[in-house]
Coordinates of C-alpha atoms (C1' of nucleotides) in Angstrom, one line a residue:
Chain Q
M339 CA 77.3 42.9 123.5
T340 CA 77.2 39.7 125.3
A341 CA 76.7 40.8 128.9
I342 CA 73.6 40.0 130.8
Q343 CA 71.6 42.9 132.1
G344 CA 72.5 45.2 129.2
A345 CA 75.7 46.6 127.9
R346 CA 74.3 50.1 128.6
E347 CA 74.1 49.6 132.3
R348 CA 77.6 48.4 132.4
A349 CA 78.8 51.3 130.3
R350 CA 77.1 53.6 132.8
R351 CA 78.9 52.1 135.7
E352 CA 82.2 52.3 133.9
V353 CA 81.7 56.0 133.0
T354 CA 80.5 56.8 136.5
T355 CA 83.6 55.4 138.1
A356 CA 85.8 57.0 135.4
I357 CA 84.3 60.3 136.3
M358 CA 84.9 59.8 140.0
D359 CA 88.5 58.6 139.4
E360 CA 89.3 61.7 137.4
A361 CA 87.5 63.9 139.9
R362 CA 89.6 62.4 142.7
R363 CA 92.7 63.0 140.7
R364 CA 91.7 66.7 140.1
L365 CA 90.8 67.0 143.8
A366 CA 94.5 66.5 144.5
V367 CA 95.5 69.2 142.1
D368 CA 93.0 72.0 142.6
G369 CA 91.2 71.1 145.8
A370 CA 87.6 70.6 146.5
A371 CA 86.6 74.2 146.3
K372 CA 87.9 74.5 142.7
L373 CA 86.8 71.1 141.5
S374 CA 85.5 71.8 138.0
L375 CA 83.1 69.6 136.1
R376 CA 84.3 71.0 132.9
A377 CA 87.9 70.1 133.7
V378 CA 86.9 66.5 134.6
A379 CA 84.9 66.2 131.4
R380 CA 87.7 67.7 129.3
E381 CA 90.1 65.2 130.7
L382 CA 87.8 62.4 129.9
G383 CA 87.3 63.5 126.4
M384 CA 83.6 64.3 126.8
V385 CA 81.7 67.5 126.7
S386 CA 80.7 69.1 130.0
S387 CA 77.0 68.7 129.5
A388 CA 77.3 65.0 129.0
L389 CA 78.6 64.8 132.6
Y390 CA 75.2 65.9 133.9
R391 CA 73.7 62.6 132.8
Y392 CA 75.7 61.0 135.5
F393 CA 75.8 63.6 138.3
P394 CA 72.9 66.1 138.3
S395 CA 75.1 68.8 139.8
R396 CA 78.7 69.5 140.9
D397 CA 77.5 69.1 144.5
D398 CA 76.3 65.6 143.8
L399 CA 79.7 64.6 142.5
L400 CA 81.1 66.1 145.7
T401 CA 78.7 64.1 147.8
A402 CA 79.7 60.9 146.0
L403 CA 83.3 61.7 146.7
I404 CA 82.6 62.5 150.3
V405 CA 80.8 59.2 150.9
E406 CA 83.7 57.4 149.3
A407 CA 86.2 59.1 151.4
Y408 CA 84.3 58.5 154.6
D409 CA 84.1 54.8 153.7
A410 CA 87.8 54.6 152.9
L411 CA 88.7 56.3 156.2
G412 CA 86.3 54.1 158.1
E413 CA 87.8 51.0 156.5
A414 CA 91.3 52.2 157.5
A415 CA 90.1 52.6 161.1
E416 CA 88.3 49.2 161.2
G417 CA 91.2 47.5 159.5
A418 CA 93.6 48.7 162.1
L419 CA 91.1 47.6 164.8
E420 CA 90.8 44.1 163.4
A421 CA 94.6 43.7 163.2
A422 CA 95.2 44.6 166.9
P423 CA 94.8 42.0 169.5
R424 CA 91.7 42.3 171.5
S425 CA 93.5 41.6 174.8
A426 CA 95.2 45.0 174.8
P427 CA 92.5 47.7 174.5
A428 CA 94.8 50.7 174.8
E429 CA 97.0 49.4 172.0
R430 CA 93.9 48.8 169.9
W431 CA 92.8 52.3 170.5
V432 CA 96.1 53.7 169.5
A433 CA 96.1 51.4 166.4
V434 CA 92.8 52.9 165.3
C435 CA 94.1 56.4 165.8
A436 CA 97.2 55.5 163.9
G437 CA 95.1 54.0 161.1
V438 CA 93.2 57.3 160.8
R439 CA 96.4 59.3 160.7
A440 CA 98.0 57.1 158.2
W441 CA 95.1 57.2 155.8
A442 CA 94.8 61.0 156.2
L443 CA 98.4 61.6 155.5
A444 CA 98.2 59.4 152.4
H445 CA 95.0 61.0 151.2
P446 CA 95.3 64.6 152.4
H447 CA 92.8 66.1 149.9
E448 CA 90.2 63.4 150.6
F449 CA 90.7 64.0 154.3
A450 CA 90.2 67.8 153.7
L451 CA 87.0 66.9 151.8
I452 CA 85.4 65.3 154.9
H453 CA 87.1 67.2 157.8
G454 CA 87.9 70.6 156.3
T455 CA 85.8 73.6 155.8
P456 CA 82.3 72.6 154.7
V457 CA 81.4 74.0 151.3
P458 CA 79.0 76.9 152.0
G459 CA 75.5 76.3 150.8
Y460 CA 76.2 72.6 150.6
A461 CA 74.4 70.5 153.2
A462 CA 75.7 67.0 153.6
P463 CA 72.9 64.7 152.7
P464 CA 71.8 61.9 155.1
D465 CA 73.7 59.4 152.9
T466 CA 76.9 60.6 154.5
N467 CA 75.8 59.9 158.1
A468 CA 76.4 56.2 158.3
P469 CA 79.9 56.2 156.6
G470 CA 80.8 59.3 158.6
G471 CA 80.1 57.4 161.8
R472 CA 82.5 54.6 161.2
V473 CA 85.6 56.1 162.9
P474 CA 83.8 57.1 166.1
F475 CA 82.1 53.7 166.1
A476 CA 85.4 51.9 165.9
L477 CA 86.6 53.9 168.9
A478 CA 83.4 53.1 170.7
R479 CA 83.8 49.4 169.8
V480 CA 87.2 49.4 171.5
A481 CA 85.6 50.6 174.7
R482 CA 82.6 48.3 174.3
E483 CA 84.8 45.2 173.9
A484 CA 87.1 46.2 176.7
V485 CA 84.0 46.3 178.9
E486 CA 82.9 42.9 177.7
D487 CA 86.4 41.6 178.5
G488 CA 86.5 43.3 181.9
L489 CA 89.4 45.4 180.8
L490 CA 87.9 48.9 181.1
G491 CA 89.3 50.8 184.1
P492 CA 87.9 53.8 185.9
V493 CA 87.4 56.8 183.7
P494 CA 89.4 59.8 185.0
G495 CA 87.9 63.3 185.3
G496 CA 85.2 62.8 187.9
P497 CA 81.4 62.5 187.2
L498 CA 79.9 64.1 184.2
P499 CA 77.8 67.3 184.5
E500 CA 74.1 66.5 184.2
P501 CA 73.1 67.3 180.6
L502 CA 76.2 65.6 179.3
A503 CA 75.6 62.5 181.4
R504 CA 72.1 62.2 179.8
E505 CA 73.3 62.6 176.3
A506 CA 76.2 60.2 176.8
A507 CA 73.8 57.7 178.3
A508 CA 71.6 58.0 175.2
L509 CA 74.6 57.3 173.0
V510 CA 75.5 54.3 175.1
A511 CA 72.0 52.8 174.9
E512 CA 72.0 53.2 171.1
H513 CA 75.5 52.3 170.1
A514 CA 77.6 50.8 172.8
P515 CA 75.6 49.0 175.5
G516 CA 77.5 48.4 178.7
V517 CA 79.9 51.3 178.3
P518 CA 79.9 53.8 181.1
A519 CA 78.6 57.2 180.1
P520 CA 81.9 59.0 181.0
A521 CA 83.8 56.6 178.8
M522 CA 81.3 57.3 176.0
A523 CA 81.7 61.0 176.4
A524 CA 85.5 60.5 176.2
V525 CA 85.1 58.5 173.0
V526 CA 83.2 61.3 171.3
A527 CA 85.5 64.0 172.5
S528 CA 88.5 61.9 171.6
W529 CA 87.2 61.6 168.1
A530 CA 87.2 65.4 167.7
Q531 CA 90.6 65.7 169.2
L532 CA 92.0 63.0 167.0
V533 CA 90.7 64.8 163.9
G534 CA 92.3 68.0 165.4
L535 CA 95.7 66.3 165.7
V536 CA 95.5 64.8 162.3
G537 CA 94.2 67.9 160.7
F538 CA 97.1 70.0 162.1
E539 CA 99.5 67.6 160.4
V540 CA 97.6 67.3 157.1
F541 CA 97.0 71.1 156.9
G542 CA 100.6 71.9 157.8
Q543 CA 99.9 73.8 160.9
F544 CA 102.7 72.2 162.8
T545 CA 105.1 73.6 160.2
G546 CA 108.0 75.4 162.1
V547 CA 106.8 74.0 165.4
I548 CA 107.1 70.2 165.3
E549 CA 108.9 68.9 162.4
R550 CA 110.7 65.6 163.0
S551 CA 108.7 64.0 165.8
R552 CA 105.1 64.3 164.7
A553 CA 104.5 60.6 164.8
E554 CA 105.8 60.4 168.4
L555 CA 103.7 63.3 169.5
F556 CA 100.7 61.8 167.9
T557 CA 101.2 58.4 169.5
H558 CA 101.9 59.9 172.8
Q559 CA 98.6 61.8 172.7
A560 CA 96.6 58.9 171.3
R561 CA 97.7 57.0 174.4
R562 CA 96.5 59.7 176.6
L563 CA 93.2 59.8 174.9
A564 CA 92.9 56.1 175.5
E565 CA 93.5 56.7 179.2
G566 CA 90.9 59.3 179.2
A567 CA 88.4 56.7 178.0
G568 CA 89.3 54.3 180.8
L569 CA 91.6 52.1 178.7
P570 CA 94.6 51.5 180.9
P571 CA 98.1 51.4 179.5
R572 CA 99.8 48.1 178.9
Q573 CA 100.8 47.6 182.5
V574 CA 99.2 49.6 185.3
P575 CA 102.0 51.4 187.0
P576 CA 102.2 50.8 190.8
H577 CA 101.3 54.0 192.6
Chain O
M892 CA 91.4 119.0 151.8
T893 CA 92.7 120.1 155.1
A894 CA 94.2 116.9 156.4
I895 CA 97.9 116.6 157.1
Q896 CA 99.6 113.9 155.1
G897 CA 97.2 114.1 152.2
A898 CA 93.5 113.5 151.7
R899 CA 94.4 110.8 149.2
E900 CA 96.1 108.6 151.7
R901 CA 93.2 108.9 154.1
A902 CA 90.8 108.0 151.3
R903 CA 92.9 105.0 150.5
R904 CA 92.7 103.8 154.1
E905 CA 89.0 104.3 154.2
V906 CA 88.4 102.4 151.0
T907 CA 90.7 99.6 152.1
T908 CA 88.8 99.0 155.3
A909 CA 85.5 99.4 153.5
I910 CA 86.6 96.6 151.2
M911 CA 87.7 94.4 154.1
D912 CA 84.4 95.0 156.0
E913 CA 82.3 94.1 152.9
A914 CA 84.5 91.1 152.3
R915 CA 84.1 89.9 155.8
R916 CA 80.3 90.3 155.4
R917 CA 80.3 88.3 152.2
L918 CA 82.5 85.7 153.8
A919 CA 79.7 85.0 156.2
V920 CA 77.3 84.5 153.3
D921 CA 79.2 82.6 150.7
G922 CA 82.2 81.3 152.5
A923 CA 85.9 81.8 151.8
A924 CA 86.0 79.6 148.8
K925 CA 83.4 81.6 146.9
L926 CA 84.5 85.0 148.0
S927 CA 84.0 87.1 144.9
L928 CA 85.9 90.3 144.2
R929 CA 83.2 91.4 141.8
A930 CA 80.5 90.9 144.4
V931 CA 82.5 93.0 146.9
A932 CA 83.0 95.7 144.4
R933 CA 79.4 95.6 143.3
E934 CA 78.2 96.0 146.9
L935 CA 80.6 99.0 147.3
G936 CA 79.3 100.6 144.1
M937 CA 82.6 100.4 142.4
V938 CA 83.8 98.5 139.4
S939 CA 85.8 95.2 139.9
S940 CA 88.9 96.5 138.3
A941 CA 89.1 99.4 140.7
L942 CA 89.5 96.9 143.5
Y943 CA 92.8 95.8 142.2
R944 CA 94.3 99.1 143.1
Y945 CA 93.9 98.1 146.8
F946 CA 94.5 94.3 146.7
P947 CA 96.6 93.0 143.8
S948 CA 94.7 89.7 143.8
R949 CA 91.9 87.8 145.5
D950 CA 94.4 85.8 147.5
D951 CA 95.9 89.0 148.9
L952 CA 92.5 90.0 150.1
L953 CA 92.2 86.6 151.7
T954 CA 95.6 87.0 153.3
A955 CA 94.5 90.3 154.9
L956 CA 91.4 88.7 156.2
I957 CA 93.3 85.7 157.5
V958 CA 95.8 87.9 159.4
E959 CA 92.9 89.9 160.8
A960 CA 91.1 86.7 161.9
Y961 CA 94.3 85.3 163.6
D962 CA 94.6 88.5 165.5
A963 CA 91.0 88.5 166.6
L964 CA 91.3 85.0 167.8
G965 CA 94.6 85.6 169.5
E966 CA 93.1 88.7 171.2
A967 CA 90.1 86.6 172.4
A968 CA 92.5 84.0 173.9
E969 CA 94.8 86.6 175.5
G970 CA 91.8 88.6 176.8
A971 CA 90.5 85.4 178.5
L972 CA 94.0 84.8 179.9
E973 CA 94.3 88.3 181.5
A974 CA 90.9 88.0 183.0
A975 CA 91.6 84.8 184.9
P976 CA 93.4 84.9 188.2
R977 CA 97.1 83.8 188.0
S978 CA 96.8 81.7 191.1
A979 CA 94.6 79.0 189.4
P980 CA 96.5 77.9 186.4
A981 CA 94.1 75.1 185.4
E982 CA 91.2 77.6 185.4
R983 CA 93.3 80.0 183.4
W984 CA 93.9 77.3 180.9
V985 CA 90.3 76.4 180.6
A986 CA 89.5 80.1 180.3
V987 CA 91.8 80.4 177.3
C988 CA 90.2 77.4 175.7
A989 CA 86.7 78.8 176.4
G990 CA 87.8 82.1 174.9
V991 CA 88.9 80.4 171.7
R992 CA 85.6 78.4 171.5
A993 CA 83.5 81.5 172.1
W994 CA 85.2 83.5 169.5
A995 CA 85.0 80.6 167.0
L996 CA 81.3 80.1 167.6
A997 CA 80.7 83.8 167.2
H998 CA 82.8 84.0 164.0
P999 CA 82.5 80.6 162.3
H1000 CA 83.5 81.7 158.8
E1001 CA 86.5 83.5 160.1
F1002 CA 87.4 80.5 162.1
A1003 CA 87.0 78.4 159.0
L1004 CA 89.3 80.8 157.2
I1005 CA 92.2 80.1 159.5
H1006 CA 91.5 76.5 160.6
G1007 CA 89.7 75.0 157.7
T1008 CA 90.9 73.5 154.5
P1009 CA 93.8 75.6 153.2
V1010 CA 93.1 77.0 149.7
P1011 CA 95.1 74.9 147.2
G1012 CA 97.9 76.8 145.5
Y1013 CA 97.7 79.4 148.2
A1014 CA 100.7 79.4 150.5
A1015 CA 100.2 81.4 153.7
P1016 CA 102.7 84.2 153.6
P1017 CA 105.1 84.7 156.6
D1018 CA 103.0 87.7 157.8
T1019 CA 100.5 85.1 159.1
N1020 CA 103.0 83.3 161.3
A1021 CA 103.2 85.7 164.2
P1022 CA 99.4 86.2 164.6
G1023 CA 98.9 82.5 164.1
G1024 CA 101.0 81.8 167.1
R1025 CA 99.1 83.8 169.6
V1026 CA 96.8 81.1 170.8
P1027 CA 99.5 78.5 171.4
F1028 CA 101.6 81.2 173.0
A1029 CA 98.8 81.9 175.4
L1030 CA 98.6 78.3 176.4
A1031 CA 102.3 78.2 176.8
R1032 CA 102.2 81.3 178.9
V1033 CA 99.8 79.6 181.3
A1034 CA 102.3 76.8 181.7
R1035 CA 105.3 79.2 182.0
E1036 CA 103.7 81.3 184.7
A1037 CA 102.6 78.2 186.6
V1038 CA 106.2 77.2 186.6
E1039 CA 107.2 80.6 187.9
D1040 CA 104.7 80.4 190.7
G1041 CA 105.7 76.9 191.5
L1042 CA 102.2 75.6 190.5
L1043 CA 103.1 73.2 187.7
G1044 CA 102.7 69.6 188.8
P1045 CA 104.1 66.5 187.3
V1046 CA 103.2 65.9 183.7
P1047 CA 101.5 62.5 183.2
G1048 CA 102.3 60.1 180.4
G1049 CA 105.9 59.2 181.3
P1050 CA 109.1 60.4 179.6
L1051 CA 109.0 61.7 176.0
P1052 CA 110.4 59.6 173.2
E1053 CA 113.8 60.9 172.1
P1054 CA 113.2 63.0 169.0
L1055 CA 110.1 64.6 170.6
A1056 CA 112.0 65.5 173.7
R1057 CA 114.6 67.3 171.6
E1058 CA 112.1 69.3 169.6
A1059 CA 110.1 70.1 172.7
A1060 CA 113.2 71.3 174.4
A1061 CA 114.0 73.6 171.5
L1062 CA 110.5 75.1 171.8
V1063 CA 111.0 75.6 175.5
A1064 CA 114.3 77.4 175.0
E1065 CA 112.8 79.7 172.4
H1066 CA 109.4 80.5 173.8
A1067 CA 108.8 79.3 177.3
P1068 CA 112.0 79.1 179.4
G1069 CA 111.6 77.0 182.5
V1070 CA 108.7 74.8 181.3
P1071 CA 109.5 71.1 181.3
A1072 CA 109.7 69.6 177.8
P1073 CA 106.8 67.1 178.4
A1074 CA 104.5 70.1 179.4
M1075 CA 105.6 71.9 176.3
A1076 CA 104.7 68.9 174.1
A1077 CA 101.4 68.7 175.8
V1078 CA 100.8 72.4 175.1
V1079 CA 101.4 72.0 171.4
A1080 CA 99.3 68.9 171.2
S1081 CA 96.5 70.5 173.2
W1082 CA 96.4 73.3 170.8
A1083 CA 95.6 70.9 168.0
Q1084 CA 93.1 69.0 170.0
L1085 CA 91.4 72.3 171.1
V1086 CA 91.1 73.3 167.5
G1087 CA 89.7 69.8 166.8
L1088 CA 87.0 70.2 169.5
V1089 CA 86.1 73.7 168.4
G1090 CA 86.1 72.7 164.7
F1091 CA 83.7 69.9 165.3
E1092 CA 81.3 72.3 166.8
V1093 CA 81.7 75.0 164.3
F1094 CA 81.5 72.7 161.3
G1095 CA 78.5 70.9 162.7
Q1096 CA 80.1 67.4 163.1
F1097 CA 78.5 66.9 166.4
T1098 CA 75.1 67.2 164.9
G1099 CA 73.0 64.2 165.9
V1100 CA 75.6 63.1 168.4
I1101 CA 75.9 65.8 171.0
E1102 CA 73.3 68.4 170.9
R1103 CA 72.6 70.0 174.2
S1104 CA 75.7 69.6 176.2
R1105 CA 78.5 70.7 173.9
A1106 CA 79.7 73.3 176.3
E1107 CA 79.9 70.8 179.1
L1108 CA 81.8 68.3 177.0
F1109 CA 84.2 71.0 175.9
T1110 CA 84.9 72.3 179.4
H1111 CA 85.4 68.7 180.6
Q1112 CA 87.9 68.0 177.9
A1113 CA 89.7 71.4 178.3
R1114 CA 90.2 70.5 182.0
R1115 CA 91.7 67.2 181.0
L1116 CA 94.0 68.9 178.5
A1117 CA 95.2 71.1 181.4
E1118 CA 95.9 68.1 183.5
G1119 CA 97.9 66.7 180.6
A1120 CA 100.1 69.8 180.6
G1121 CA 100.8 69.4 184.3
L1122 CA 98.3 71.9 185.5
P1123 CA 96.5 70.3 188.5
P1124 CA 92.8 70.8 189.0
R1125 CA 91.6 73.2 191.7
Q1126 CA 92.1 70.9 194.6
V1127 CA 94.1 67.7 194.3
P1128 CA 91.7 64.9 195.1
P1129 CA 93.0 62.6 197.9
H1130 CA 93.7 59.2 196.5
Chain D
dC1254 C1' 102.0 125.4 136.6
dA1255 C1' 103.4 121.5 134.1
dA1256 C1' 104.9 116.6 135.0
dA1257 C1' 104.1 112.6 137.5
dA1258 C1' 101.6 109.5 140.1
dG1259 C1' 97.0 107.5 141.7
dC1260 C1' 92.7 106.0 140.7
dA1261 C1' 88.2 104.7 138.3
dA1262 C1' 85.9 102.9 134.4
dG1263 C1' 85.1 99.8 130.7
dA1264 C1' 86.2 96.3 127.4
dG1265 C1' 87.8 92.0 126.9
dC1266 C1' 89.9 87.0 127.8
dA1267 C1' 89.5 82.6 129.4
dC1268 C1' 87.2 80.2 132.6
dT1269 C1' 83.1 78.3 135.6
dG1270 C1' 78.2 75.7 136.7
dC1271 C1' 74.2 74.8 134.5
dT1272 C1' 70.2 74.6 130.9
dC1273 C1' 68.3 73.6 126.6
dT1274 C1' 67.8 71.9 122.2
dC1275 C1' 69.1 68.7 118.8
dC1276 C1' 70.6 64.2 117.2
dT1277 C1' 72.0 59.4 117.5
dT1278 C1' 72.1 54.9 119.7
dT1279 C1' 70.3 51.5 122.7
dT1280 C1' 66.5 49.2 125.0
dT1281 C1' 61.9 47.8 125.4
dG1282 C1' 57.1 46.1 124.4
dA1283 C1' 53.4 44.7 121.5
Chain V
dT1012 C1' 60.1 42.3 113.9
dC1013 C1' 59.8 46.9 114.3
dA1014 C1' 58.1 51.1 116.0
dA1015 C1' 58.0 53.8 120.4
dA1016 C1' 60.5 55.1 124.4
dA1017 C1' 64.4 55.9 127.0
dA1018 C1' 69.3 57.2 127.4
dG1019 C1' 73.3 59.5 126.2
dG1020 C1' 76.3 62.8 123.6
dA1021 C1' 77.2 67.4 121.3
dG1022 C1' 76.8 72.1 121.0
dA1023 C1' 75.1 76.7 121.8
dG1024 C1' 74.0 79.8 125.2
dC1025 C1' 73.4 82.4 129.9
dA1026 C1' 75.1 84.5 133.9
dG1027 C1' 78.7 84.5 136.6
dT1028 C1' 84.0 84.5 137.9
dG1029 C1' 89.4 86.4 138.4
dC1030 C1' 92.3 89.2 136.1
dT1031 C1' 94.5 92.4 132.4
dC1032 C1' 94.8 96.3 129.6
dT1033 C1' 93.7 100.7 127.8
dT1034 C1' 91.6 105.1 128.3
dG1035 C1' 90.7 109.0 130.7
dC1036 C1' 90.3 112.1 135.0
dT1037 C1' 92.1 113.9 139.5
dT1038 C1' 95.3 114.7 143.0
dT1039 C1' 99.9 115.3 144.4
dT1040 C1' 104.5 116.8 143.6
dG1041 C1' 108.8 119.4 141.9

DNA sequence: CAAAAGCAAGAGCACTGCTCTCCTTTTTGA
DNA sequence: TCAAAAAGGAGAGCAGTGCTCTTGCTTTTG
C-alpha cells in the first residue's frame, strides 16, 4: 500500500520465506526424500499449483534449502572461528569442529540435506559451491593464519605422494597461500573425517557403541586432526 | 514336481531373490528414496500386489537390501583383512580401509543405503546390528591381533577423558580383550572417519577439490588413522 | 479327495509432482 | 487516466506412488 518498490514484490518475498519456513519444518518431520510440495502448500492454506509460482519445481525448493543450510553451517563454523583466540591455532581448529558438530546436532535434518545421500537425479547447481566451501575454508584459514603467525609446526606423515602434492599445491595457491601442501591435504581430508564423525552421531550409528561420551570422543579426535594438519597442541610435550 | 520339501518353497525362494535382484538394479537407477515396488513388479512381469506376498512393505524390502549390503561390505573388509599378512598390522589396517573404499566405489548406491541419510520414520530393525558391526569389528581385530603379537605401540593423544575411558573399556571387555582403551576409542572413531572419507568420494563432495589423487589422499589418511590406533608404520623412523 | 493354505490379479483409496486453463488483482506505460 | 501486460491463485487433470481388499485359481496337506 505505502511501500516503496511495490507491495507485490514485498508480498512475494514474504510468501517465499513462508514457503521455506514451512518446508524446513516439514523437513524435520518427513525428511528430504519425502518433502511434499502439496503438504507445504496445504499447511500454508494455498493450493499446490500456486506454489509453482515461487519455486519452479520441488528440486528448486530443495536447492534453496540446501544453500540455506550450507550457509547456516558455514556461519556456525566461522562464528566459532572468530570467537577463538588467534594465538592458539589448535584450539581454534577444535572450536571450528565443535561448531560444526553443535550445529549439526541442533539441525539434524538440515545436516542430512547437505551431507546425506544425494537425491538421485538431482545435480547440485553451482550456486551451492560457494556456501558449501565455507567449512573447509574455515579450517584452511586456521592453518593459513597459523602460518602467518609462525605457529604451524611440521606436518606428520612424511612427504605427499606425487599427484597429491600437485593437487594440494594448486589448492594452496588458490585458497591458502603460504600453507604447506601436506597441511592443505590434511585440511581437506580432515573436513571429510569431521563430517564422518558428525554424521555418525547425527545418523545414530554410534547407538549401542558410544553412548555417554560422544563429545569427549569427538573433541579427542578433532585435536588429533589438528595435529595432523601441523597445528601443535597447547604446549609441545618434551620428548 | 520332484523336489524334496516342495516345489512351492523353492519357487518362493526364487521369486524372492528375483525381487531383490531387480530391486538392487533399480536402486542403482533411482536411488533408495525412489525405490518403487510397482516398478520392480512391472519389470518382473507381475502385478504390484503380488509382491506383498514376499515383502509385507516397501520398508521390509529395504531392510533386506540393507542387511545384504552390510554383509557385502563386511565381507569386503574381512576379505582384505585375511589377505594381508598378520606381521604388518598397519598394512592390514590400511588394507581393510582400502577394501571398504573399493567396495563402496563399486557399489555406491548400496553404500548410500547403509551410510547415507536414514529414511525418516524407518527404524533399522535389530537384524541389521550384527552385519553392521562387521567393519568396525575387522578394525578392532587388527588391533587385537597386534596386541597378541606384541606389535601394538603406544597410542598417541594422551590419556582418555574419564567417561570415554569407561565406555572404551566396556567395548574392550566385550569385543577385543587385551586392547588398550585408547586404542579401542581410536578404532571406533576411525570407523566414523573412514566412512566420512569414503562418503565424500562416493557422494562426490571432493568434486572440484581433489580430482586425480583421491586414492593417495585416502591411503595417506588411512595410515594416519592406523597410527592413531597405536599401529606403527612399517619401520619406525629414527627421530 | 475334500479342506486348507498360498499366491496372483485387479479394483480401489489416498497420496505425490507437475501442467494447463481459467480468472482476478496488481503493475505499468502511453 | 485507463487500457494493456504481467503476476498470482484456483481448480481440473495426468501419470505415477504405497498399500488394502476381494476374487479366483493352484498347490499342499490331513
